[in-house]
Amino acid sequence: MNRAYRARVIFAPYYRLLNELQTGEVTALDDAPAMEWEGEYELAAPVLHGFAAVWERIQRDRPCGIDLAALTHLATQLETGAPLTERDLHRARDSLDACLRAYKRLPLTLIARHANTEEITIKLHALVGNLDQRPTAPAAR
């Protein structure tokens, strides 16, 4: 798959979400904004937080000058149900555009390595969170 096509496939769900938020007609899951991700609908906020986290990892390795605060802010607003402004959406789109430009020029192995690391981190946190929430056995008397 050539790089331009791969970039369109990877970034399309994020641009679709921004377009939906712009029009006000947003796909929802459990009354929260959702986006199609890998063939299924997922809550948009955690997906955006994960995307921003991948790019934070990439920037620690290869500084790109991308302001990820706008994407993190958007994810937080969606997570809490807070209203969005045109400025929020414009800044998030600028940030996403910068990520897309960086994606087109950075080594794919670098991007994949950081994306895989973040995916493992997310799964580990979910596992640890589930372990913390397991009922404990009653104390022996």
XYZ file of N, CA and C in Angstrom:
423
model
N 0.865 -1.161 0.000
C 0.000 0.000 0.000
C 0.915 1.228 0.000
N 0.684 2.150 -0.943
C 1.567 3.301 -0.994
C 1.284 4.262 0.162
N 2.251 5.091 0.433
C 2.205 5.944 1.622
C 1.048 6.934 1.613
N 0.751 7.536 0.484
C -0.355 8.504 0.410
C -1.688 7.821 0.723
N -1.884 6.629 0.170
C -3.123 5.893 0.445
C -3.190 5.505 1.919
N -2.087 5.014 2.461
C -2.028 4.629 3.879
C -2.361 5.832 4.769
N -1.827 6.992 4.433
C -2.110 8.205 5.212
C -3.602 8.533 5.179
N -4.214 8.432 4.010
C -5.661 8.709 3.908
C -6.464 7.745 4.766
N -6.101 6.478 4.731
C -6.824 5.460 5.509
C -6.673 5.717 7.006
N -5.469 6.006 7.451
C -5.206 6.200 8.873
C -5.864 7.474 9.406
N -5.795 8.543 8.654
C -6.274 9.832 9.146
C -7.753 10.091 8.867
N -8.355 9.328 7.970
C -9.759 9.559 7.599
C -10.719 9.555 8.781
N -10.636 8.610 9.724
C -11.588 8.629 10.843
C -11.511 9.913 11.673
N -10.311 10.455 11.820
C -10.140 11.675 12.607
C -10.737 12.880 11.873
N -10.508 12.947 10.567
C -11.096 14.046 9.792
C -12.619 13.910 9.739
N -13.109 12.668 9.637
C -14.564 12.456 9.655
C -15.168 12.964 10.965
N -14.505 12.642 12.074
C -14.988 13.106 13.371
C -15.020 14.630 13.420
N -13.945 15.273 12.990
C -13.922 16.737 13.002
C -15.013 17.313 12.116
N -15.242 16.708 10.965
C -16.307 17.171 10.078
C -17.674 17.018 10.735
N -17.898 15.884 11.403
C -19.166 15.674 12.098
C -19.350 16.697 13.214
N -18.296 16.923 13.973
C -18.388 17.904 15.060
C -18.676 19.302 14.511
N -18.098 19.599 13.359
C -18.317 20.904 12.720
C -19.783 21.077 12.335
N -20.406 20.022 11.829
C -21.799 20.127 11.392
C -22.778 19.943 12.547
N -22.302 19.341 13.637
C -23.181 19.105 14.778
C -23.947 17.800 14.695
N -23.729 17.022 13.653
C -24.379 15.715 13.494
C -23.343 14.631 13.759
N -23.241 14.247 15.026
C -22.176 13.361 15.466
C -22.730 11.978 15.777
N -22.011 10.973 15.326
C -22.342 9.602 15.684
C -22.119 9.450 17.185
N -23.037 8.764 17.865
C -22.909 8.621 19.317
C -22.943 7.160 19.722
N -22.308 6.891 20.830
C -22.282 5.578 21.448
C -22.463 5.838 22.937
N -23.524 5.300 23.513
C -23.829 5.566 24.926
C -23.913 7.073 25.196
N -24.556 7.793 24.297
C -24.752 9.251 24.414
C -23.448 10.052 24.416
N -22.377 9.482 23.941
C -21.109 10.196 23.836
C -20.630 10.127 22.386
N -19.926 11.162 21.923
C -19.421 11.143 20.546
C -18.575 9.905 20.273
N -18.820 9.304 19.116
C -18.103 8.094 18.723
C -17.544 8.271 17.325
N -16.605 7.419 17.006
C -16.030 7.427 15.659
C -15.768 5.995 15.240
N -15.818 5.791 13.936
C -15.516 4.460 13.429
C -14.010 4.267 13.501
N -13.626 3.165 14.105
C -12.213 2.872 14.259
C -12.005 1.389 14.009
N -11.257 1.071 12.976
C -10.949 -0.299 12.596
C -12.215 -1.145 12.452
N -13.221 -0.565 11.795
C -14.442 -1.296 11.479
C -15.490 -1.322 12.569
N -15.209 -0.727 13.715
C -16.175 -0.688 14.805
C -16.282 0.740 15.318
N -17.376 1.018 16.011
C -17.524 2.336 16.614
C -16.956 2.308 18.019
N -16.149 3.306 18.300
C -15.495 3.463 19.596
C -15.782 4.869 20.095
N -15.749 5.057 21.397
C -15.881 6.398 21.943
C -14.745 7.251 21.402
N -15.074 8.451 20.962
C -14.092 9.304 20.298
C -13.003 9.803 21.253
N -13.373 10.144 22.478
C -12.394 10.733 23.402
C -11.189 9.820 23.646
N -11.394 8.541 24.012
C -10.212 7.692 24.233
C -9.375 7.474 22.970
N -10.027 7.409 21.830
C -9.279 7.227 20.579
C -8.417 8.463 20.318
N -8.986 9.651 20.532
C -8.208 10.888 20.347
C -7.072 10.990 21.362
N -7.344 10.619 22.606
C -6.277 10.639 23.616
C -5.142 9.695 23.187
N -5.487 8.524 22.680
C -4.475 7.578 22.228
C -3.681 8.105 21.050
N -4.376 8.734 20.106
C -3.714 9.316 18.942
C -2.713 10.382 19.383
N -3.154 11.268 20.280
C -2.263 12.327 20.767
C -1.075 11.721 21.514
N -1.311 10.658 22.271
C -0.230 10.012 23.017
C 0.818 9.416 22.071
N 0.367 8.840 20.974
C 1.316 8.303 19.984
C 2.189 9.437 19.456
N 1.565 10.551 19.123
C 2.331 11.666 18.565
C 3.221 12.322 19.608
N 2.834 12.293 20.868
C 3.728 12.772 21.926
C 4.975 11.894 21.979
N 4.790 10.582 21.875
C 5.929 9.661 21.857
C 6.831 9.945 20.650
N 6.216 10.121 19.501
C 6.989 10.397 18.280
C 7.794 11.678 18.455
N 7.156 12.707 19.000
C 7.843 13.999 19.138
C 8.978 13.956 20.163
N 8.876 13.082 21.166
C 9.995 12.939 22.102
C 11.207 12.348 21.371
N 10.938 11.507 20.381
C 11.990 10.868 19.605
C 12.478 11.786 18.476
N 11.532 12.380 17.788
C 11.829 13.258 16.647
C 10.958 14.510 16.753
N 11.453 15.575 17.347
C 10.635 16.782 17.499
C 10.084 17.270 16.152
N 8.760 17.454 16.121
C 8.077 17.866 14.890
C 7.441 19.252 15.036
N 7.400 19.773 16.244
C 6.797 21.081 16.460
C 5.276 21.082 16.381
N 4.657 19.943 16.621
C 3.197 19.839 16.542
C 2.602 20.187 17.899
N 1.608 21.079 17.892
C 0.892 21.445 19.113
C -0.222 20.431 19.329
N 0.047 19.448 20.163
C -0.936 18.393 20.422
C -1.957 18.781 21.479
N -1.741 19.918 22.129
C -2.664 20.363 23.179
C -4.077 20.526 22.626
N -4.191 20.918 21.375
C -5.521 21.121 20.776
C -6.279 19.803 20.658
N -5.592 18.737 20.273
C -6.242 17.428 20.176
C -6.583 16.879 21.552
N -5.682 17.063 22.502
C -5.941 16.615 23.867
C -7.117 17.391 24.463
N -7.156 18.688 24.198
C -8.262 19.515 24.689
C -9.585 19.042 24.091
N -9.582 18.776 22.800
C -10.803 18.299 22.141
C -11.251 16.978 22.763
N -10.322 16.068 22.975
C -10.664 14.777 23.584
C -11.257 14.977 24.975
N -10.670 15.863 25.745
C -11.162 16.134 27.099
C -12.559 16.748 27.056
N -12.784 17.657 26.118
C -14.104 18.270 25.977
C -15.145 17.212 25.621
N -14.805 16.318 24.717
C -15.729 15.251 24.331
C -15.977 14.304 25.494
N -14.942 14.025 26.241
C -15.022 13.110 27.379
C -15.968 13.641 28.464
N -15.904 14.946 28.692
C -16.700 15.553 29.762
C -18.048 16.074 29.281
N -18.242 16.080 27.974
C -19.497 16.604 27.434
C -19.545 18.119 27.398
N -18.413 18.751 27.540
C -18.349 20.215 27.506
C -18.558 20.710 26.077
N -19.121 21.895 25.936
C -19.347 22.433 24.587
C -18.030 22.737 23.874
N -18.079 22.622 22.566
C -16.926 22.927 21.727
C -17.140 24.257 21.029
N -16.062 24.954 20.799
C -16.139 26.207 20.056
C -15.557 25.998 18.660
N -15.836 26.945 17.791
C -15.227 26.902 16.453
C -13.701 26.913 16.575
N -13.196 27.668 17.530
C -11.757 27.753 17.739
C -11.193 26.382 18.142
N -11.898 25.662 19.022
C -11.464 24.315 19.416
C -11.315 23.432 18.188
N -12.320 23.455 17.333
C -12.315 22.598 16.142
C -11.247 23.035 15.148
N -11.078 24.335 14.993
C -10.066 24.849 14.065
C -8.662 24.462 14.538
N -8.382 24.632 15.830
C -7.072 24.276 16.375
C -6.826 22.768 16.264
N -7.856 21.961 16.525
C -7.707 20.506 16.413
C -7.403 20.107 14.968
N -8.070 20.754 14.019
C -7.819 20.445 12.610
C -6.394 20.837 12.224
N -5.930 21.991 12.706
C -4.550 22.406 12.428
C -3.561 21.382 12.981
N -3.833 20.895 14.182
C -2.964 19.895 14.806
C -2.977 18.595 14.001
N -4.174 18.166 13.593
C -4.289 16.948 12.795
C -3.572 17.107 11.457
N -3.708 18.264 10.840
C -3.000 18.536 9.579
C -1.487 18.432 9.778
N -0.991 18.957 10.904
C 0.445 18.893 11.189
C 0.890 17.450 11.384
N 0.063 16.643 12.042
C 0.389 15.215 12.215
C 0.436 14.524 10.855
N -0.505 14.839 9.997
C -0.533 14.235 8.666
C 0.719 14.602 7.874
N 1.105 15.875 7.932
C 2.329 16.286 7.230
C 3.541 15.534 7.774
N 3.620 15.408 9.105
C 4.744 14.685 9.713
C 4.710 13.208 9.328
N 3.509 12.639 9.296
C 3.364 11.223 8.923
C 3.950 10.983 7.530
N 3.751 11.920 6.641
C 4.205 11.753 5.260
C 5.722 11.826 5.120
N 6.399 12.410 6.120
C 7.850 12.561 5.966
C 8.681 11.721 6.937
N 8.088 11.268 8.038
C 8.837 10.491 9.019
C 8.936 9.025 8.582
N 9.953 8.328 9.042
C 10.053 6.898 8.727
C 8.864 6.134 9.308
N 8.266 5.290 8.491
C 7.112 4.515 8.952
C 7.480 3.582 10.097
N 8.713 3.108 10.121
C 9.130 2.237 11.218
C 9.108 2.984 12.551
N 9.481 4.238 12.538
C 9.451 5.066 13.747
C 8.016 5.237 14.236
N 7.118 5.557 13.319
C 5.712 5.764 13.665
C 5.109 4.464 14.189
N 5.357 3.367 13.492
C 4.802 2.075 13.896
C 5.314 1.667 15.272
N 6.582 1.898 15.543
C 7.157 1.527 16.839
C 6.455 2.266 17.969
N 6.248 3.561 17.791
C 5.593 4.346 18.843
C 4.105 4.022 18.947
N 3.473 3.749 17.827
C 2.054 3.360 17.858
C 1.897 2.021 18.573
N 2.772 1.082 18.301
C 2.716 -0.227 18.975
C 2.974 -0.090 20.471
N 3.931 0.736 20.833
C 4.227 0.953 22.254
C 3.018 1.546 22.966
N 2.370 2.510 22.339
C 1.188 3.130 22.962
C 0.050 2.130 23.068
N -0.132 1.311 22.052
C -1.191 0.297 22.093
C -0.946 -0.692 23.238
N 0.287 -1.103 23.417
C 0.631 -2.004 24.519
C 0.373 -1.312 25.855
N 0.736 -0.053 25.959
C 0.519 0.711 27.192
C -0.959 0.797 27.523
N -1.786 1.071 26.525
C -3.237 1.170 26.736
C -3.788 -0.170 27.210
N -3.369 -1.253 26.563
C -3.850 -2.579 26.958
C -3.386 -2.942 28.363
N -2.172 -2.592 28.694
C -1.651 -2.871 30.032
C -2.429 -2.091 31.086
N -2.690 -0.822 30.822
C -3.482 -0.011 31.764
C -4.881 -0.588 31.933
N -5.472 -1.048 30.853
C -6.806 -1.652 30.944
C -6.758 -2.916 31.786
N -5.736 -3.717 31.595
C -5.588 -4.947 32.355
C -5.380 -4.646 33.836
N -4.487 -3.727 34.138
C -4.218 -3.362 35.525
C -5.467 -2.750 36.152
N -6.169 -1.914 35.393
C -7.412 -1.325 35.892
C -8.439 -2.393 36.207
N -8.541 -3.395 35.361
C -9.477 -4.497 35.607
C -9.058 -5.314 36.817
N -7.764 -5.486 37.009
C -7.290 -6.233 38.178
C -7.602 -5.467 39.460
N -7.463 -4.128 39.401
C -7.759 -3.306 40.572
C -9.235 -3.348 40.929
N -10.094 -3.635 39.961
C -11.533 -3.601 40.192
C -12.106 -4.980 40.500
N -11.282 -6.008 40.503
C -11.780 -7.348 40.809
C -12.208 -7.416 42.273
N -13.279 -8.130 42.532
C -13.663 -8.293 43.931
C -12.589 -9.083 44.675
N -12.352 -8.709 45.890
C -11.352 -9.418 46.669
C -12.024 -10.536 47.450
N -11.257 -11.548 47.741
C -11.784 -12.676 48.525
C -12.026 -12.219 49.956
N -13.064 -12.746 50.600
C -13.298 -12.358 51.987
C -12.110 -12.763 52.866
N -11.853 -11.953 53.831
C -10.731 -12.231 54.736
C -11.011 -13.505 55.526
N -9.960 -14.275 55.736
C -10.091 -15.518 56.527
C -10.331 -15.149 57.992
N -11.163 -15.889 58.637
C -11.450 -15.590 60.058
C -10.784 -16.572 60.952
